[in-house]
Coordinates of C-alpha atoms in Angstrom, one line a residue:
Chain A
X1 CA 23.9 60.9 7.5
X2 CA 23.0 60.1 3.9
X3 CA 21.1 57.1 3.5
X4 CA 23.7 54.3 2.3
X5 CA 21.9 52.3 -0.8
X6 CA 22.6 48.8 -2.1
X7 CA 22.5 47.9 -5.8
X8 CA 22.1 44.2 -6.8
X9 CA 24.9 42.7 -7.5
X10 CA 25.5 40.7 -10.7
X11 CA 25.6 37.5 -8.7
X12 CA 22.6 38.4 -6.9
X13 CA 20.8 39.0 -10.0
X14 CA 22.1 36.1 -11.7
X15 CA 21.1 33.5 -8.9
X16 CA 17.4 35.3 -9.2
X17 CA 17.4 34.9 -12.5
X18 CA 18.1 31.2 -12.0
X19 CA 15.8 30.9 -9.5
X20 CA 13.1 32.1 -11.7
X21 CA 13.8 29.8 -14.5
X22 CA 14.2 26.9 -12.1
X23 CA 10.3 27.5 -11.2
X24 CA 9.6 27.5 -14.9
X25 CA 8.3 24.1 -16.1
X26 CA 10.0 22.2 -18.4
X27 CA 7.1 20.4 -19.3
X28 CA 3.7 21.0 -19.5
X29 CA 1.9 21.8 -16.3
X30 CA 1.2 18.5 -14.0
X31 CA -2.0 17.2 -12.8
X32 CA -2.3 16.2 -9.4
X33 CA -3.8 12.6 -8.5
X34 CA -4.7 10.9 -4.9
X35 CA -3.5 7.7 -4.4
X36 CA -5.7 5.6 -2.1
X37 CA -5.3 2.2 -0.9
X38 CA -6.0 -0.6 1.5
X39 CA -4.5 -3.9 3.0
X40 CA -7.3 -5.8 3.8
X41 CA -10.7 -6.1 2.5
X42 CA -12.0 -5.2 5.7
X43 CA -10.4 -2.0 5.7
X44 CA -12.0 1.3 4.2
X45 CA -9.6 2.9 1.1
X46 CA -7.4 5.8 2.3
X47 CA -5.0 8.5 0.7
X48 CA -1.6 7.2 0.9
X49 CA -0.4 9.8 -1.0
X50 CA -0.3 11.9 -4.5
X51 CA 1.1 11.1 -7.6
X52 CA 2.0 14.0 -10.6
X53 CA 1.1 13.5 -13.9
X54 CA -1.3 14.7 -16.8
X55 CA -1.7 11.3 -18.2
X56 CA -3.7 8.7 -16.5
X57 CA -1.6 5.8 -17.8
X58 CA 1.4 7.7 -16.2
X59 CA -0.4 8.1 -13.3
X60 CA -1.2 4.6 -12.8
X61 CA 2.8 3.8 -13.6
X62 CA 3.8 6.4 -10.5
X63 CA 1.5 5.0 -8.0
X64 CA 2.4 1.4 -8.5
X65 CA 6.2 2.3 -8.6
X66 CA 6.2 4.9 -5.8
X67 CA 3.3 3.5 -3.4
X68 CA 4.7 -0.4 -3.4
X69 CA 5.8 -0.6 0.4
X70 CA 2.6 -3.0 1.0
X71 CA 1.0 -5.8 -0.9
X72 CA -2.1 -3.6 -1.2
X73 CA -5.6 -5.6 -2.2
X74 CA -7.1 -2.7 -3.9
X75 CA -5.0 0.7 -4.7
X76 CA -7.1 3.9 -6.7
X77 CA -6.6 7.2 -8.2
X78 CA -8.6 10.0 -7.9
X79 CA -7.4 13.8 -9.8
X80 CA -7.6 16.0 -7.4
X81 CA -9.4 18.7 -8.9
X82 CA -12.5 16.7 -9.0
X83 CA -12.9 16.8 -5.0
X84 CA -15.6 18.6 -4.1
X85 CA -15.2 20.9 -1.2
X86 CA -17.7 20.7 2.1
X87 CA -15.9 22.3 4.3
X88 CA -13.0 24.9 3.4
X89 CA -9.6 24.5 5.3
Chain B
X1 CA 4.2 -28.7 -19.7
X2 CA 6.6 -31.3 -21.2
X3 CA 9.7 -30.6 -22.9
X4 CA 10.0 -31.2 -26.2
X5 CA 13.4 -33.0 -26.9
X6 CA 14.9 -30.6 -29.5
X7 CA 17.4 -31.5 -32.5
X8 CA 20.9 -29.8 -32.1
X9 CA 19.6 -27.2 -34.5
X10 CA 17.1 -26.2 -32.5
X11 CA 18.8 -26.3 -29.4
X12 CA 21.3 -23.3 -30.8
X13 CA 18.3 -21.3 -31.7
X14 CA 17.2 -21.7 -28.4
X15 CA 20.0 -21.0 -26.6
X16 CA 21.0 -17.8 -29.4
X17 CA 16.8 -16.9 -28.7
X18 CA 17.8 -16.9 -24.9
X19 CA 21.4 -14.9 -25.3
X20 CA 19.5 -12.1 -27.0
X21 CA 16.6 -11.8 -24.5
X22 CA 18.8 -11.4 -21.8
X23 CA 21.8 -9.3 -23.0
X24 CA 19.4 -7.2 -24.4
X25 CA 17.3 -7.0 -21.1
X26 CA 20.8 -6.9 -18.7
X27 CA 21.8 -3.8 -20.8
X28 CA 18.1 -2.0 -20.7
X29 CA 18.1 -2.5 -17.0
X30 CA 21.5 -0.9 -16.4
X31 CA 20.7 2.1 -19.0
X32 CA 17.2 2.5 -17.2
X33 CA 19.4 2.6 -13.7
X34 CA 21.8 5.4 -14.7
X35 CA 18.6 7.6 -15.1
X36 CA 16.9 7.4 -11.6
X37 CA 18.3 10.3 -10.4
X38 CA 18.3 12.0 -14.0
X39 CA 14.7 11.8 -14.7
X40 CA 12.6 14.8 -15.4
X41 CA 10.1 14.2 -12.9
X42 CA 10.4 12.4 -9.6
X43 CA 7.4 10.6 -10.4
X44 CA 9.6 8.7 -14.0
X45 CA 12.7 8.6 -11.8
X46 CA 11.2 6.1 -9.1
X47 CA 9.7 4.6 -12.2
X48 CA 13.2 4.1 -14.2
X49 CA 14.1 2.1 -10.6
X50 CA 11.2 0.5 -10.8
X51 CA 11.8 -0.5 -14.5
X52 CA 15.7 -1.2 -14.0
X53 CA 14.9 -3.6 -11.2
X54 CA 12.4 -5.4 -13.2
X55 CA 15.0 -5.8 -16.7
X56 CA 18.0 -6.9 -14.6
X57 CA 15.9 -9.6 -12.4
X58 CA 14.8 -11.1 -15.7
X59 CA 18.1 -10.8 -17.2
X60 CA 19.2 -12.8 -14.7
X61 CA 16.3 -15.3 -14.5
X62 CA 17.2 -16.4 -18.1
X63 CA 21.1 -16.4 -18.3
X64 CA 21.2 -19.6 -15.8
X65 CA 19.1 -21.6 -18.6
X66 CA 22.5 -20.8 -21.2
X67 CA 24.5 -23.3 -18.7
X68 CA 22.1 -26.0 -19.9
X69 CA 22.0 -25.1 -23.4
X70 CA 25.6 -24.7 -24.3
X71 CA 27.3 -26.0 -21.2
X72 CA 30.3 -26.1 -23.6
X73 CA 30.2 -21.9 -23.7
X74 CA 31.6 -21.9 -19.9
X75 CA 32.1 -18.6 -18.7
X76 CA 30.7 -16.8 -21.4
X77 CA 27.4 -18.1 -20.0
X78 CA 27.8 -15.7 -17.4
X79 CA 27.0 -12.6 -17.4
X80 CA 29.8 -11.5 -15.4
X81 CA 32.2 -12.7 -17.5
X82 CA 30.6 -12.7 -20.6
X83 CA 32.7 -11.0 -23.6
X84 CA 29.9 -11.2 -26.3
X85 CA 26.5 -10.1 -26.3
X86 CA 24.0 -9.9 -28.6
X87 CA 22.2 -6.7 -28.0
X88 CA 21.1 -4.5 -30.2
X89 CA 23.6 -1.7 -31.7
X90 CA 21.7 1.2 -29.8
X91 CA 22.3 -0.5 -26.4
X92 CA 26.2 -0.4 -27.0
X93 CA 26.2 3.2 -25.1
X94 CA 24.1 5.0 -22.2
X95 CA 21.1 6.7 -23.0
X96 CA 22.3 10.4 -23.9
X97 CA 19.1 12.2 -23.3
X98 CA 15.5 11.4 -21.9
X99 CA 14.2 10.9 -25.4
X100 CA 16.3 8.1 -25.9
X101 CA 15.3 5.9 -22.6
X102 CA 11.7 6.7 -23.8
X103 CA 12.5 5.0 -27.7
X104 CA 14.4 2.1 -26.1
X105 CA 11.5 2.1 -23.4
X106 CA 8.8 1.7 -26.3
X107 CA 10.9 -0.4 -29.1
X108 CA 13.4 -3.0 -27.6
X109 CA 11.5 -3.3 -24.6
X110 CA 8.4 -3.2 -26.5
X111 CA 9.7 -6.2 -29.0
X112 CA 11.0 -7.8 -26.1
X113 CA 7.4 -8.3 -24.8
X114 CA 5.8 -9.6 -27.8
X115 CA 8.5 -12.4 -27.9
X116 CA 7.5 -13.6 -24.3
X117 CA 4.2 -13.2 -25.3
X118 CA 4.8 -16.0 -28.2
X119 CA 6.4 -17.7 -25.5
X120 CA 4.0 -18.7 -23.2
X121 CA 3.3 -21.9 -24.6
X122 CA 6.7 -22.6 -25.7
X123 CA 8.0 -26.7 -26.0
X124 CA 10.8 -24.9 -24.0
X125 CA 9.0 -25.0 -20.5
X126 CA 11.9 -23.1 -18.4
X127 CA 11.0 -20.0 -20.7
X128 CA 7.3 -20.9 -20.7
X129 CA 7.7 -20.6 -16.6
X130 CA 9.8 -16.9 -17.2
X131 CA 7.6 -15.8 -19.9
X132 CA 4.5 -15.7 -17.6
X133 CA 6.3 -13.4 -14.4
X134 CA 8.0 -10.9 -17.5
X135 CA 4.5 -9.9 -19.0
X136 CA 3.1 -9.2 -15.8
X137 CA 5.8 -6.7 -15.2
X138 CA 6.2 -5.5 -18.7
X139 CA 2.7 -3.7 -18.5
X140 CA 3.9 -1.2 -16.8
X141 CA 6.7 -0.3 -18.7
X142 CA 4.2 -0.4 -22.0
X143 CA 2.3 2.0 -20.1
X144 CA 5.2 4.8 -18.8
X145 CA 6.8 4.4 -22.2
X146 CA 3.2 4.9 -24.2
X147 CA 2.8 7.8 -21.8
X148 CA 5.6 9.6 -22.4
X149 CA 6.0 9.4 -26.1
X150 CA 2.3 11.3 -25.8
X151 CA 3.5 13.7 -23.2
X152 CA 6.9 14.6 -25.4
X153 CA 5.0 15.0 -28.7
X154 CA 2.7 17.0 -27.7
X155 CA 5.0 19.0 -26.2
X156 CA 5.4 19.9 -29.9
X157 CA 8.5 22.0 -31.3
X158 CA 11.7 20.5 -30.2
X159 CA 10.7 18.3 -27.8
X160 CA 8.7 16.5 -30.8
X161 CA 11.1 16.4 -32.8
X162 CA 13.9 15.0 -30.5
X163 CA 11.2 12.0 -29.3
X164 CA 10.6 11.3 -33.4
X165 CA 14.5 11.7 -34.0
X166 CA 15.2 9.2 -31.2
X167 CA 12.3 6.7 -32.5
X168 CA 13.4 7.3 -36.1
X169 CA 17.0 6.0 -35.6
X170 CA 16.1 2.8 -33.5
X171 CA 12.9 1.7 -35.5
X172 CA 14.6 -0.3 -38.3
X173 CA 17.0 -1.8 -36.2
X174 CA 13.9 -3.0 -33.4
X175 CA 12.3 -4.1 -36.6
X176 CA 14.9 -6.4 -38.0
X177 CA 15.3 -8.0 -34.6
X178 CA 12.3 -10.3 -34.8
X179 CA 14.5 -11.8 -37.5
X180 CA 13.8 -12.9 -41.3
X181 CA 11.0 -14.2 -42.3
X182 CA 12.0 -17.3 -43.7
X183 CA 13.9 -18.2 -40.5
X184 CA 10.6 -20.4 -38.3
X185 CA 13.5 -22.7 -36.7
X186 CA 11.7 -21.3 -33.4
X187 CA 8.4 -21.1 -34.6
X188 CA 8.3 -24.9 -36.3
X189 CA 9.8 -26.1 -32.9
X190 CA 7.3 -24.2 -30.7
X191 CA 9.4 -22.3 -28.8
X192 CA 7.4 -19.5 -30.1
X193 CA 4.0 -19.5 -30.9
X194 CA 4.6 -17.2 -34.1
X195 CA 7.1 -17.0 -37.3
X196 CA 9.3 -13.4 -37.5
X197 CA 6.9 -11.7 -40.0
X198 CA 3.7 -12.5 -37.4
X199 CA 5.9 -11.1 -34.6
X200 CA 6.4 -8.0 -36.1
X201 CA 3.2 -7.7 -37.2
X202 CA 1.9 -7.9 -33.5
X203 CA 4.7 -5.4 -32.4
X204 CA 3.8 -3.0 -35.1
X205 CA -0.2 -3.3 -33.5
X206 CA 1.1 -3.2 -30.0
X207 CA 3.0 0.5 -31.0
X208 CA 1.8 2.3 -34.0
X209 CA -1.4 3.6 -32.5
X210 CA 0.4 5.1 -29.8
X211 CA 2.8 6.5 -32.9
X212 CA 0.5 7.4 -35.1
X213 CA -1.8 9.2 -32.6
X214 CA 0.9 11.3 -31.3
X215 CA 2.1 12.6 -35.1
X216 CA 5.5 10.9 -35.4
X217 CA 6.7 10.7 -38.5
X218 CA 7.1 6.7 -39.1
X219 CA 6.8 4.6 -41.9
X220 CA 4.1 2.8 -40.5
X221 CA 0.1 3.1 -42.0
X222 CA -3.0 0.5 -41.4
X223 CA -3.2 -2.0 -43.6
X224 CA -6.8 -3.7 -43.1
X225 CA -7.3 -4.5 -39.6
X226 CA -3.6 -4.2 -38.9
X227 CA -0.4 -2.2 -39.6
X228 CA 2.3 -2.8 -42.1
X229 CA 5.3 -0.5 -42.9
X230 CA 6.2 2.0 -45.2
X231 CA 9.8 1.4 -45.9
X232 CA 11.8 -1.9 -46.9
X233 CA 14.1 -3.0 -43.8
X234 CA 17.6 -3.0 -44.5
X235 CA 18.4 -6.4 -44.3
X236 CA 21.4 -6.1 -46.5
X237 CA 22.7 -4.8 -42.8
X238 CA 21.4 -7.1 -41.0
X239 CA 24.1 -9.5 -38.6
X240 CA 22.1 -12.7 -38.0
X241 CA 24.8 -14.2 -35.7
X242 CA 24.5 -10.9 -33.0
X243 CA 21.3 -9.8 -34.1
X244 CA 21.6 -6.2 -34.8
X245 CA 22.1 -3.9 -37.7
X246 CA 26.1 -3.4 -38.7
X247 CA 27.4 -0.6 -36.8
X248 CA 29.2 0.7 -39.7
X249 CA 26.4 1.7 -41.6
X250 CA 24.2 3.5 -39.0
X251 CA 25.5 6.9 -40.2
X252 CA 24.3 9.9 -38.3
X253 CA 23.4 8.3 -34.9

């Protein structure tokens, strides 16, 4: 029986080629910054979560705006390419 | 802080001072709301909310102090059923592209802030009171519009020249609207701490190094320690009654 082959459709390369340009950034490549935070002055800072952006000013603007479901006492940001790894995941 | 009786004069300035600050600030905050789930990055979209929420609770912190001012005005002292307001021209429409919410972002909102800044000692105590909660918010919105106007010039190409297209149309307009400089009704009653051309000189410091550092191309160039423009406003179109530029002679926009 001969072998029955399947070319790509024009759809089907269209949506690739979407896909593709969809994963493409707009605008220059984002940095990645840790958010950390704490309640209480008792308690130790931890990551709440990470913020994108390549300008620290903007990053400060997304933490504050994203990160405001507490009335944090101290909230910082760290980029995360500066962590230093001890012990690989 | 005590009031200062003011004469009927300054009374209208007041309230006309008061009209501007919040139409322009209602119509910022709904413009800044249309783009939360437009934004280009998740991050600016939460941000625009953010920012939207802020303009509109200030907007309506100051339209209850127009009851007291012109009581006579009735319902056009509400903002729901208001039928004039004294915005400027470029807050007539929606903001067509991200460029746009940024130059509103830096100007208006921008020239907003240095009036509350003149404002915090103001003979006019219930904007004294407003003055302080609006600057504490207002940093934030310095900082994501400062932020972006680097991030889209230095984009470079067309994404420069849309940001300097977009700050280039508003800029004499946000200039004009600190008013003429022999008009110190405010500034004589202390309501504001400053006369029209010192406003705009502390605008122009608060935004041209920001400008100037990201290679937009506008008439602004130090002058001593400060800043001082390159190009005559066009006061010949300026409305003093609705504070803004004439619509009819804003070709191109």
């Amino acid at each position: 029986m001969a072998k029955k082959t399947t070319q790509a459709t024009p759809k089907a390369a269209e949506n690739e080629q979407q896909s593709a340009t969809a994963q493409k950034p707009h605008i220059l490549p984002d940095r990645v910054w840790l958010v950390l935070a704490r309640r209480a002055y008792e308690e130790p800072l931890r990551q709440v979560g990470t913020v994108e952006a390549d300008d620290i000013e903007l990053a400060r603007v997304y933490a504050r705006s994203i990160y405001d479901e507490f009335a944090w006492v101290e909230m910082a940001l760290v980029p995360r390419e500066t962590l230093v790894t001890v012990i690989e995941a | 802080m005590q009031n200062v009786t003011q004469t009927p004069a300054v009374k209208t300035a007041i309230a006309q001072l008061i009209a501007r600050l919040a139409d322009n600030k209602y119509y910022l905050g709904r413009y800044f709301a249309e783009w939360c789930s437009g934004a280009p990055t998740l991050e600016s979209a939460v941000a625009s909310a953010a920012m939207a929420q802020d303009e509109l609770g200030h907007a309506r912190a100051l339209y209850p102090l127009l009851r007291s001012l012109q009581p006579e005005a009735g319902a056009e002292n509400e903002p729901e059923t208001r039928t004039v307001f004294s915005n400027v021209s470029y807050l007539d429409q929606s903001f067509a592209a991200w460029e746009d919410f940024i130059a509103a972002n830096v100007l208006i909102d921008g020239a907003l802030t240095t009036v509350f800044a003149a404002a915090l000692a103001s003979s006019y105590e219930p904007l004294a009171g407003r003055a302080r909660k609006v600057l504490q918010e207002e940093r934030t919105h310095a900082m994501h519009g400062d932020g972006w106007v680097r991030r889209l010039a230095r984009e470079g190409g067309a994404v420069h020249a849309a940001i300097e297209r977009a700050l280039q149309r508003d800029w004499d307009e946000t200039l004009c609207w600190f008013g003429q400089d022999d008009d110190e009704t405010l500034a004589s009653a202390g309501v504001l701490d400053a006369p029209p051309s010192e406003l705009r000189a502390r605008f122009l410091a608060a935004v041209a190094p920001t400008i100037e550092a990201a290679h937009l191309a506008i008439p602004i160039r130090h002058a001593g320690d400060g800043w001082e423009l390159t190009a005559p406003l066009p006061w010949d179109r300026w409305d003093a009654i609705r504070y803004r530029l004439n619509a009819a002679d804003k070709q191109g926009k």
